[in-house]
Tab-separated table of C-alpha atoms and ligand atoms in Angstrom:
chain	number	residue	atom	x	y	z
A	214	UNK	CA	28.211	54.369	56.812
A	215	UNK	CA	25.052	51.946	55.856
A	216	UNK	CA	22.516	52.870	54.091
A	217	UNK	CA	19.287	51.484	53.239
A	218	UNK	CA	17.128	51.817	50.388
A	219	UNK	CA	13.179	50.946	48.952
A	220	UNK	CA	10.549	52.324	46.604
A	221	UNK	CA	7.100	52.195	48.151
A	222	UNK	CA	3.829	52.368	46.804
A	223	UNK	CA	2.523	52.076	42.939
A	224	UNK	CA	6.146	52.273	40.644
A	225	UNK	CA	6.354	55.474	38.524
A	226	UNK	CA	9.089	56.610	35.983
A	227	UNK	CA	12.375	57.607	37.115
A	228	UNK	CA	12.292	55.093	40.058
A	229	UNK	CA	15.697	53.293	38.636
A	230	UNK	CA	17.244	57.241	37.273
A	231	UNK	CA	17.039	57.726	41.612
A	232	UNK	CA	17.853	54.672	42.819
A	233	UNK	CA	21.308	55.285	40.745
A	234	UNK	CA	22.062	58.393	41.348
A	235	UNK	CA	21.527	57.667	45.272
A	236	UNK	CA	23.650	54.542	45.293
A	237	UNK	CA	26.331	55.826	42.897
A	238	UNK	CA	26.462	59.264	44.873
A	239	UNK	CA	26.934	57.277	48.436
A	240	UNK	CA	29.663	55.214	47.263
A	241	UNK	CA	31.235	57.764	45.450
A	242	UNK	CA	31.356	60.178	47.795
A	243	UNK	CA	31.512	58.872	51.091
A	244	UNK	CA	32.355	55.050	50.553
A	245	UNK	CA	29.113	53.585	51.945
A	246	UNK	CA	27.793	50.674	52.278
A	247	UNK	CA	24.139	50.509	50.368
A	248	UNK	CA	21.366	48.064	50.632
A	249	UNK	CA	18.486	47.995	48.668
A	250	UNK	CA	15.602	46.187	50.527
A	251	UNK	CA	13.310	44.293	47.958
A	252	UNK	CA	9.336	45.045	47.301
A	253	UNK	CA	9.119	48.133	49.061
A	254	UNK	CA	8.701	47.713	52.703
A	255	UNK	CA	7.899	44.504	52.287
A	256	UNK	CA	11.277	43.625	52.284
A	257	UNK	CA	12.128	45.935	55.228
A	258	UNK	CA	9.622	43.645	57.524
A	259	UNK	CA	10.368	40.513	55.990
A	260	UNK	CA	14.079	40.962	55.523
A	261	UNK	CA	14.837	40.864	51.877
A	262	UNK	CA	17.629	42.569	50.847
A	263	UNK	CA	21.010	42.909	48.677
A	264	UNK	CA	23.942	44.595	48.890
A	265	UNK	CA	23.757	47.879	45.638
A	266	UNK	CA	27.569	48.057	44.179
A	267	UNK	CA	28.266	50.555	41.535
A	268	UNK	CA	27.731	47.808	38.718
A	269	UNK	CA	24.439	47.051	39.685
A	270	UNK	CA	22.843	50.243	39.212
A	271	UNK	CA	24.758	51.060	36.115
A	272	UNK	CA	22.784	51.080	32.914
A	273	UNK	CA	19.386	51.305	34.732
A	274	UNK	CA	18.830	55.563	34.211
A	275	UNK	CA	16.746	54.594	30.943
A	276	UNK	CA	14.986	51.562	32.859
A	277	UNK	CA	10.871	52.104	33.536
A	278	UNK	CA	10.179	50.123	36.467
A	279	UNK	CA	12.248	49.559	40.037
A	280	UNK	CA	14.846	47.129	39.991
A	281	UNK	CA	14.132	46.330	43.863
A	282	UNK	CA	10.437	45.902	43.397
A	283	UNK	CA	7.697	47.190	45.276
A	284	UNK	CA	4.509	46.859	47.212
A	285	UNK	CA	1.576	48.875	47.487
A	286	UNK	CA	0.209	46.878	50.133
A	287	UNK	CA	2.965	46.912	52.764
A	288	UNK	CA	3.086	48.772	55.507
A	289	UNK	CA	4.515	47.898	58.847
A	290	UNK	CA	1.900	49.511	61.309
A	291	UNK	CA	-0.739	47.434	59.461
A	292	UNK	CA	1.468	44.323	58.108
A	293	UNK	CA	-1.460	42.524	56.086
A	294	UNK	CA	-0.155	39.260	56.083
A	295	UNK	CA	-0.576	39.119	59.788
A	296	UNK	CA	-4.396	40.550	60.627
A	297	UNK	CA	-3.140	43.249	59.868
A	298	UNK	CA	-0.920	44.089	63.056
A	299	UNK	CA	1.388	46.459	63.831
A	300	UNK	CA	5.252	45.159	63.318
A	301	UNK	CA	6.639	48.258	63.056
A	302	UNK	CA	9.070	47.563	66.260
A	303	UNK	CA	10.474	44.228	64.266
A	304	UNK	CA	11.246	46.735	61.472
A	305	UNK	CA	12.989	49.297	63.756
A	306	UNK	CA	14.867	46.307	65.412
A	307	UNK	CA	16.211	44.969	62.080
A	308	UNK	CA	17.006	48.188	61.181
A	309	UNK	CA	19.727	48.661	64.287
A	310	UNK	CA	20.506	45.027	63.579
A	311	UNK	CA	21.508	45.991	60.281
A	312	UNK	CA	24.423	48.874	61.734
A	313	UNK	CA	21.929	51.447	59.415
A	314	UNK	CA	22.443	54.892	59.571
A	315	UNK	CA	19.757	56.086	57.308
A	316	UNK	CA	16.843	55.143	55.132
A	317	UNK	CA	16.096	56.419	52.138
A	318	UNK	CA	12.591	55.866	51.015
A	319	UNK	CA	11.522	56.643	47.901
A	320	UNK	CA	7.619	56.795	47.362
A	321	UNK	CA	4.616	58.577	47.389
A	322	UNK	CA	2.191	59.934	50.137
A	323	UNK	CA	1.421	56.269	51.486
A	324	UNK	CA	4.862	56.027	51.741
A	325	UNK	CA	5.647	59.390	53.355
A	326	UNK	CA	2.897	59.037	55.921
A	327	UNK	CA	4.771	55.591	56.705
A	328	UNK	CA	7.702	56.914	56.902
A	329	UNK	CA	7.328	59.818	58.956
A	330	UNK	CA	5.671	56.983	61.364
A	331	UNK	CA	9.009	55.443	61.185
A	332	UNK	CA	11.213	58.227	61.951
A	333	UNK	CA	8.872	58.929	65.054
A	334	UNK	CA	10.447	55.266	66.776
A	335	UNK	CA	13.727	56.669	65.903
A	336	UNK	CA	14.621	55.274	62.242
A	337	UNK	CA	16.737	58.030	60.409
A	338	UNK	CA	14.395	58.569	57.080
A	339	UNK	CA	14.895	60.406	53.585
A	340	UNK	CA	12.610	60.549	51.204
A	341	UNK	CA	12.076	61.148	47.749
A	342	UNK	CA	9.009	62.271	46.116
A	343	UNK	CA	7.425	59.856	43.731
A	344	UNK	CA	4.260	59.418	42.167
A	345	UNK	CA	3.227	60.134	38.656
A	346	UNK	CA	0.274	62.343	40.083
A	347	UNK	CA	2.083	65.081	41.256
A	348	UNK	CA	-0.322	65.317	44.157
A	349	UNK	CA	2.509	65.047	47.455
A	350	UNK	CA	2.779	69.010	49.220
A	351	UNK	CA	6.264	71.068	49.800
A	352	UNK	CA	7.523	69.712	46.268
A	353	UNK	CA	7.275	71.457	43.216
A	354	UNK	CA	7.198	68.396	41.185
A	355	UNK	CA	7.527	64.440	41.927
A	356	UNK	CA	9.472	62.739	39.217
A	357	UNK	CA	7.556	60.557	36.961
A	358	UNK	CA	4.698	63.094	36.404
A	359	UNK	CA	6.403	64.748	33.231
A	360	UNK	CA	6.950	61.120	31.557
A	361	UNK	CA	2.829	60.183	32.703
A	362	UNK	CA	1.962	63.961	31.218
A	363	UNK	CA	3.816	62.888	28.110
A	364	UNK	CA	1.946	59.915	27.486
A	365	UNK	CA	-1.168	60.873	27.976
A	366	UNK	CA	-0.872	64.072	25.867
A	367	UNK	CA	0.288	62.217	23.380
A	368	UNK	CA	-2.756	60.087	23.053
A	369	UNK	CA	-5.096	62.925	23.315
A	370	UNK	CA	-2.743	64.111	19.964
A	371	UNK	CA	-3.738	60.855	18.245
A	372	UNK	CA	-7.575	61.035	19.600
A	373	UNK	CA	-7.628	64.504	17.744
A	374	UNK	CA	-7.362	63.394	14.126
A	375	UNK	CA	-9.593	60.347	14.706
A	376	UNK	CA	-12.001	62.837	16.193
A	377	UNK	CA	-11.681	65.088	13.748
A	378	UNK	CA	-12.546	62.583	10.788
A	379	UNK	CA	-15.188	60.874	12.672
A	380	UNK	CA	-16.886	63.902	13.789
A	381	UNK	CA	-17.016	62.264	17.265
A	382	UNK	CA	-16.963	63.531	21.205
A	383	UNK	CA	-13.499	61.472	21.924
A	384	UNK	CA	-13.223	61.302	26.021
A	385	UNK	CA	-9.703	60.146	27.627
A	386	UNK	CA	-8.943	59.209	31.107
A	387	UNK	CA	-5.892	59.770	32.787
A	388	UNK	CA	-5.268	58.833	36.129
A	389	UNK	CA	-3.945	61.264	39.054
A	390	UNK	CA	-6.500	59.890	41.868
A	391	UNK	CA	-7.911	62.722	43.821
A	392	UNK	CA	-5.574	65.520	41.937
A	393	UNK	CA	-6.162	67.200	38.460
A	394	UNK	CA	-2.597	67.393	37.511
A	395	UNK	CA	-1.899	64.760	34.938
A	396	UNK	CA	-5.203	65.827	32.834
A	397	UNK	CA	-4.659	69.077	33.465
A	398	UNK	CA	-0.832	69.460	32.044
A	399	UNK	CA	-1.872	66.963	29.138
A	400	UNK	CA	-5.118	68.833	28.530
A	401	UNK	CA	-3.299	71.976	27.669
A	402	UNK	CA	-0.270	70.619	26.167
A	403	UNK	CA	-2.884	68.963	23.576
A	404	UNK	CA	-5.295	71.959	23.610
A	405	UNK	CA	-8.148	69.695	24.426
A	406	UNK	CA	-11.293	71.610	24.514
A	407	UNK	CA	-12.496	70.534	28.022
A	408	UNK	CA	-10.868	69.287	31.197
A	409	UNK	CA	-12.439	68.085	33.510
A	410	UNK	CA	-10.772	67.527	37.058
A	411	UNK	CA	-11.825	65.794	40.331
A	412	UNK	CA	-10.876	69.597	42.269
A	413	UNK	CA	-13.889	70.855	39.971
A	414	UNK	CA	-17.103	68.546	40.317
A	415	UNK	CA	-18.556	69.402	36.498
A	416	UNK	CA	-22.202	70.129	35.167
A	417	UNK	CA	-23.062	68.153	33.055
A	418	UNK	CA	-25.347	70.528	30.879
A	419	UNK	CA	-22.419	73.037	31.004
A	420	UNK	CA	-19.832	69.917	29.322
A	421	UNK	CA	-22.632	69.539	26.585
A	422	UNK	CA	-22.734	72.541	26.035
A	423	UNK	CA	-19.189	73.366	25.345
A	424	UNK	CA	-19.465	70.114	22.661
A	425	UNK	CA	-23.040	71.488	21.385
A	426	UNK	CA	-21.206	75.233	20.469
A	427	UNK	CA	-18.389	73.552	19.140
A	428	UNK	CA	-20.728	71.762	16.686
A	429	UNK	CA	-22.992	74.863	15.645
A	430	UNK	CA	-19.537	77.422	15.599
A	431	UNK	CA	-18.247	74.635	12.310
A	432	UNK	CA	-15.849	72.662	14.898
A	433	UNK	CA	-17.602	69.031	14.424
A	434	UNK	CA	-15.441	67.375	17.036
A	435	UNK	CA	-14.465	67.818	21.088
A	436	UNK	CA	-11.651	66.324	22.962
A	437	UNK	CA	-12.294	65.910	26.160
A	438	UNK	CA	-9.419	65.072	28.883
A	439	UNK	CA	-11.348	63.542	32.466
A	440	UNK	CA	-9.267	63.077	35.467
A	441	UNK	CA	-10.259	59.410	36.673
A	442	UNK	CA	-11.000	61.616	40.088
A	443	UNK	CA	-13.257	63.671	38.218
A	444	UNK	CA	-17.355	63.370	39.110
A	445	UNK	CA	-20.588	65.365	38.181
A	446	UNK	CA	-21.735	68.110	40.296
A	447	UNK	CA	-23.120	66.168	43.417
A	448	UNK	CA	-22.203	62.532	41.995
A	449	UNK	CA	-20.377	60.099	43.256
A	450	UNK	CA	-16.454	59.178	42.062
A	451	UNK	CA	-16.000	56.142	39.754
A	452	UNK	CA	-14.716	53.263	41.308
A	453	UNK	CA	-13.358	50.355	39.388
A	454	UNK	CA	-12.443	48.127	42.336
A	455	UNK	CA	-11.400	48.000	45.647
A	456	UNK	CA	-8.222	46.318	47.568
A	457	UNK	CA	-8.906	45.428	51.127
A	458	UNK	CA	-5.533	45.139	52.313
A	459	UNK	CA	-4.211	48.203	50.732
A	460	UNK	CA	-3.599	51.558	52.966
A	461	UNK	CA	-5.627	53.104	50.439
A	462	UNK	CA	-8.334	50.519	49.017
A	463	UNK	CA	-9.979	52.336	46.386
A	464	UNK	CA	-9.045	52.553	42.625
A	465	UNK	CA	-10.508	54.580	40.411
A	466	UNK	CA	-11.530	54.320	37.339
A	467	UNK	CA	-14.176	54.269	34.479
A	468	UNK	CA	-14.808	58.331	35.049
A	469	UNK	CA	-14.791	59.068	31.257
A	470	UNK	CA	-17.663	56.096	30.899
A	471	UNK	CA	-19.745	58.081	33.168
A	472	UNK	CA	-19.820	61.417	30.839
A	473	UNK	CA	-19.936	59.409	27.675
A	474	UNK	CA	-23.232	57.642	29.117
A	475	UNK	CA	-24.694	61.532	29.947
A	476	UNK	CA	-23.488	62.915	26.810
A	477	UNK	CA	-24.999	60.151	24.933
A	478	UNK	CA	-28.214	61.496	26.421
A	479	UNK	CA	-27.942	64.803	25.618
A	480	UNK	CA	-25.884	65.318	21.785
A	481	UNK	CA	-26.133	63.724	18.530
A	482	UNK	CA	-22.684	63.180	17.754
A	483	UNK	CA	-20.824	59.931	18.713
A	484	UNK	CA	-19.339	59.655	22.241
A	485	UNK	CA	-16.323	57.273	22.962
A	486	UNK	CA	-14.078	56.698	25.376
A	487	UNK	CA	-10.040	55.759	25.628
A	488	UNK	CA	-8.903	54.829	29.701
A	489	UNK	CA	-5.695	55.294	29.425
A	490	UNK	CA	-4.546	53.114	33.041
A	491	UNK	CA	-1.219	51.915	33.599
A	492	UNK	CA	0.675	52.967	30.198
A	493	UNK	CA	1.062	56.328	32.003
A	494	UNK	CA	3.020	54.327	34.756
A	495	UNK	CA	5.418	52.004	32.291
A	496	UNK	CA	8.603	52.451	30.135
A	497	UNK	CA	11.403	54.747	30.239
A	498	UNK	CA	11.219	58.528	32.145
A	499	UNK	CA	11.773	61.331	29.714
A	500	UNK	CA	14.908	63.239	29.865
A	501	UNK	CA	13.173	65.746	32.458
A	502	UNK	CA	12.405	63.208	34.843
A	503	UNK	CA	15.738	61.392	34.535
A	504	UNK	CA	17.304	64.629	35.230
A	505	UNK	CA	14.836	65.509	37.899
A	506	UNK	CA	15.529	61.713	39.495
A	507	UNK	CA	19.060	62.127	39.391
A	508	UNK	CA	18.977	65.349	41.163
A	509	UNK	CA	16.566	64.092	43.857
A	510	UNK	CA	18.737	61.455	44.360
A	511	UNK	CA	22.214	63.023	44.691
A	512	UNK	CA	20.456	65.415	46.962
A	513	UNK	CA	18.684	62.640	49.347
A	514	UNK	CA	22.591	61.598	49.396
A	515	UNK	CA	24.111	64.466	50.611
A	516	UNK	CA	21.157	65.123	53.202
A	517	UNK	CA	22.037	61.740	54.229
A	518	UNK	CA	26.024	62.508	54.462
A	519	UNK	CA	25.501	65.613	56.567
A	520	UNK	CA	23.188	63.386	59.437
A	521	UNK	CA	20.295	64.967	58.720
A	522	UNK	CA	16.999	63.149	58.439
A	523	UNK	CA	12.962	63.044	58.748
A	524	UNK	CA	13.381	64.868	55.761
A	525	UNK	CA	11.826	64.831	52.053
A	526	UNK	CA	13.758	66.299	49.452
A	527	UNK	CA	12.162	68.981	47.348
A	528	UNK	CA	12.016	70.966	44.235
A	529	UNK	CA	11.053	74.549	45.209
A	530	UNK	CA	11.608	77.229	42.771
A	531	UNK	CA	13.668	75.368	40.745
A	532	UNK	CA	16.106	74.445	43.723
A	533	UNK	CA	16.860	71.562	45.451
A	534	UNK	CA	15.913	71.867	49.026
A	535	UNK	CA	13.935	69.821	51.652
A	536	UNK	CA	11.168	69.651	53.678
A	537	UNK	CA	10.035	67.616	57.369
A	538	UNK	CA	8.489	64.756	56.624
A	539	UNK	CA	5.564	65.805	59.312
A	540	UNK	CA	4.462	68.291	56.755
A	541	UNK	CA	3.963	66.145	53.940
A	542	UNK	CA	2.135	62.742	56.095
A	543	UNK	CA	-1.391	62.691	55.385
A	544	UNK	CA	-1.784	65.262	53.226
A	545	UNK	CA	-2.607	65.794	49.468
A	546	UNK	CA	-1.306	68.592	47.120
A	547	UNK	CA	-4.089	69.850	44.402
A	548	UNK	CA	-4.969	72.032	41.328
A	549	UNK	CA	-5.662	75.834	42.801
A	550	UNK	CA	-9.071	77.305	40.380
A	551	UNK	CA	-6.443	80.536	40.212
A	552	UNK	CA	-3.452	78.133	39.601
A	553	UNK	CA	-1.165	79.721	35.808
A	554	UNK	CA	-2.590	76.531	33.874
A	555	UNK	CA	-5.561	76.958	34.689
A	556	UNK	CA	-5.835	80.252	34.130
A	557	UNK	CA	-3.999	80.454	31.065
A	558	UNK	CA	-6.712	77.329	29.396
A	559	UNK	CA	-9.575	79.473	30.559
A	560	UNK	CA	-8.290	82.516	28.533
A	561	UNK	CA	-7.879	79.938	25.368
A	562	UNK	CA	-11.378	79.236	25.404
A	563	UNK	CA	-10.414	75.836	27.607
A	564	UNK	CA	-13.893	74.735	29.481
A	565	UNK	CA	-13.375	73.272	32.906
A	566	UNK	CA	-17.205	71.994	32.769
A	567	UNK	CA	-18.073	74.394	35.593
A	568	UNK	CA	-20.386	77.890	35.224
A	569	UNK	CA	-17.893	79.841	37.248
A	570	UNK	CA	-14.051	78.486	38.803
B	535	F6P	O1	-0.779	56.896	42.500
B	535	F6P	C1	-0.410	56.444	41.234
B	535	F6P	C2	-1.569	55.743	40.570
B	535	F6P	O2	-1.151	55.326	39.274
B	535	F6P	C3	-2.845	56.567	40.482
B	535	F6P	O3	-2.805	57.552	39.486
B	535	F6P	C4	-3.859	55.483	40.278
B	535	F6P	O4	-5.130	55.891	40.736
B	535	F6P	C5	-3.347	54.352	41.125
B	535	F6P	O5	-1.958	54.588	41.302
B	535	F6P	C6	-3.540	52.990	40.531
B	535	F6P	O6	-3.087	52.053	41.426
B	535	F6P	P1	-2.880	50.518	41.052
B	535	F6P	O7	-1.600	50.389	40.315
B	535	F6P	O8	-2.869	49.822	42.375
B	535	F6P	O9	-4.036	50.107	40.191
């Protein structure tokens, strides 16, 4: 058996922990032959790969990053580096060059969507949810979300005693694109006393307020955690820039300068802002999303073993399981108003920025 191997899209936590346990599983268990292709599928149109032996993916489980590299800019129905044309039959042809029997592709919804294209012209395709934003459908959880959530409630920790000496409004943006998750989880594992997410446009009056009755209540100090997807009530998103030749062009960014600029406007206290970026993306998973990386992997592997493919593994109820890549293409998982985090914030006194959820 041959077996082929990339990360797509933006890297994320974890992306080493399941590139391990997928190679290590494979040749363990059924003696295969595994290639990792290099830069995502970049490498899979351009035809840059290397042979993965045991030794080397040992010692990478703690490793942030992707040992193969990736691109967020590749895909093979619209290869950029040609006007954008469609190569995907070169890809399928190297593939059966190659004697593959599978693909195993781990990434995020660009790289599902791709995928699932893929597996339509006959390629046999696994994938593994990644992304730090927790955003793809059918899975519980993607790994690196739990190692981004740590971060970032960890610097909303450190905001709060700066805040609290200073007397001061302290904003911080996470990132998450157009899903809540990452500021949501951090928001209420740092009891931060508004969140605002992009599912929940947010008035503006009703966020000052929150900060204006923490002030006259004794409480001299908000923390405020902004999804970088988050706008005002009939505003526009925050965009920071925009990459022509990416699937998806537009980065966010520069949400939490927005509010400070409105609050500014509307409270006495000092307003600043922390954008948190890319720190939620580097350095080593925590031990959840090692473990949950490891499992995804030795899962994708056995899917793989029994012939089965078109598939994206899962976490459903705590179980491994799968589901058809055709549910998961194009689409975009996000935070429910009746969702148990939200609900249980709202009952601490949490404000979402919003009148009613
Ligand atoms: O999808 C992961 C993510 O980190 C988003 O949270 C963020 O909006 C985006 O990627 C940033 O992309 P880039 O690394 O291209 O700036």
């Amino acid at each position: 058996m041959r077996v082929g191997l990339l990360t797509g899209g933006g890297d994320c936590p974890g992306l080493n922990a399941v590139i391990r346990a997928v190679t290590k599983s494979l040749l363990l268990r059924c003696g295969a032959d595994v290639v990792g292709f290099e830069d995502g599928f970049l490498g899979l149109i351009e035809g840059r790969y290397r042979t993965l032996d045991y030794k080397s993916v040992s010692g990478i489980l703690t490793d942030g990053g992707t040992i193969l590299g990736t691109s967020n800019k590749a895909n093979p129905f619209r290869y950029f580096a040609q006007d954008n044309a469609d190569v995907s039959d070169d890809v399928v042809a190297r593939y059966h060059d190659m004697g593959l029997d599978a693909l195993v592709v781990i990434g995020g919804d660009g790289t599902m969507t791709i995928s699932h294209g893929l597996q339509e012209k006959g390629l046999a395709i696994v994938g593994v949810p990644k992304t730090i934003d927790n955003d793809l459908v059918g899975t519980d959880r993607t790994f690196g979300f739990d190692t981004a959530v740590t971060v970032a409630a960890n610097a909303l920790d450190r905001l709060h005693s700066t805040a609290q000496s200073h007397h001061r409004v302290m904003i911080l943006e996470t990132m998450g694109r157009y899903a809540g998750w990452i500021a949501l989880h951090a928001g209420v594992a740092s009891g931060s006393d508004i969140i605002l997410l992009p599912e929940f446009p947010y008035e503006i009056d009703v966020v000052a307020g929150a900060c204006l009755k923490r002030e006259r209540g004794g409480q001299r100090f908000t923390i405020i955690a902004i999804a970088e997807g988050a706008k005002p009530k009939g505003g526009e998103l925050a965009i920071q820039r925009i990459i022509e030749d990416s699937p998806d062009p537009i980065r966010l960014g520069g949400a939490a300068n927005v509010l400070a600029k409105m609050l500014e406007e509307r409270l006495e206290s000092e307003v600043r802002t922390t954008i948190l970026g890319h720190v939620q993306r580097g350095g080593t998973p925590t031990p959840f999303d090692r473990i949950l990386s490891t499992h995804f992997g030795s899962h994708a592997a056995y899917v793989v073993e029994e012939g089965r493919s078109g598939l994206m593994v899962a976490l459903s109820d705590g179980k491994m399981t799968e589901i058809p890549l055709a549910d998961v293409a194009g689409k975009i998982r996000n935070v429910q108003p009746d969702g148990p985090h939200v609900r249980a914030a709202l009952s601490v006194g949490t404000s979402f920025g919003v009148r009613v959820l």
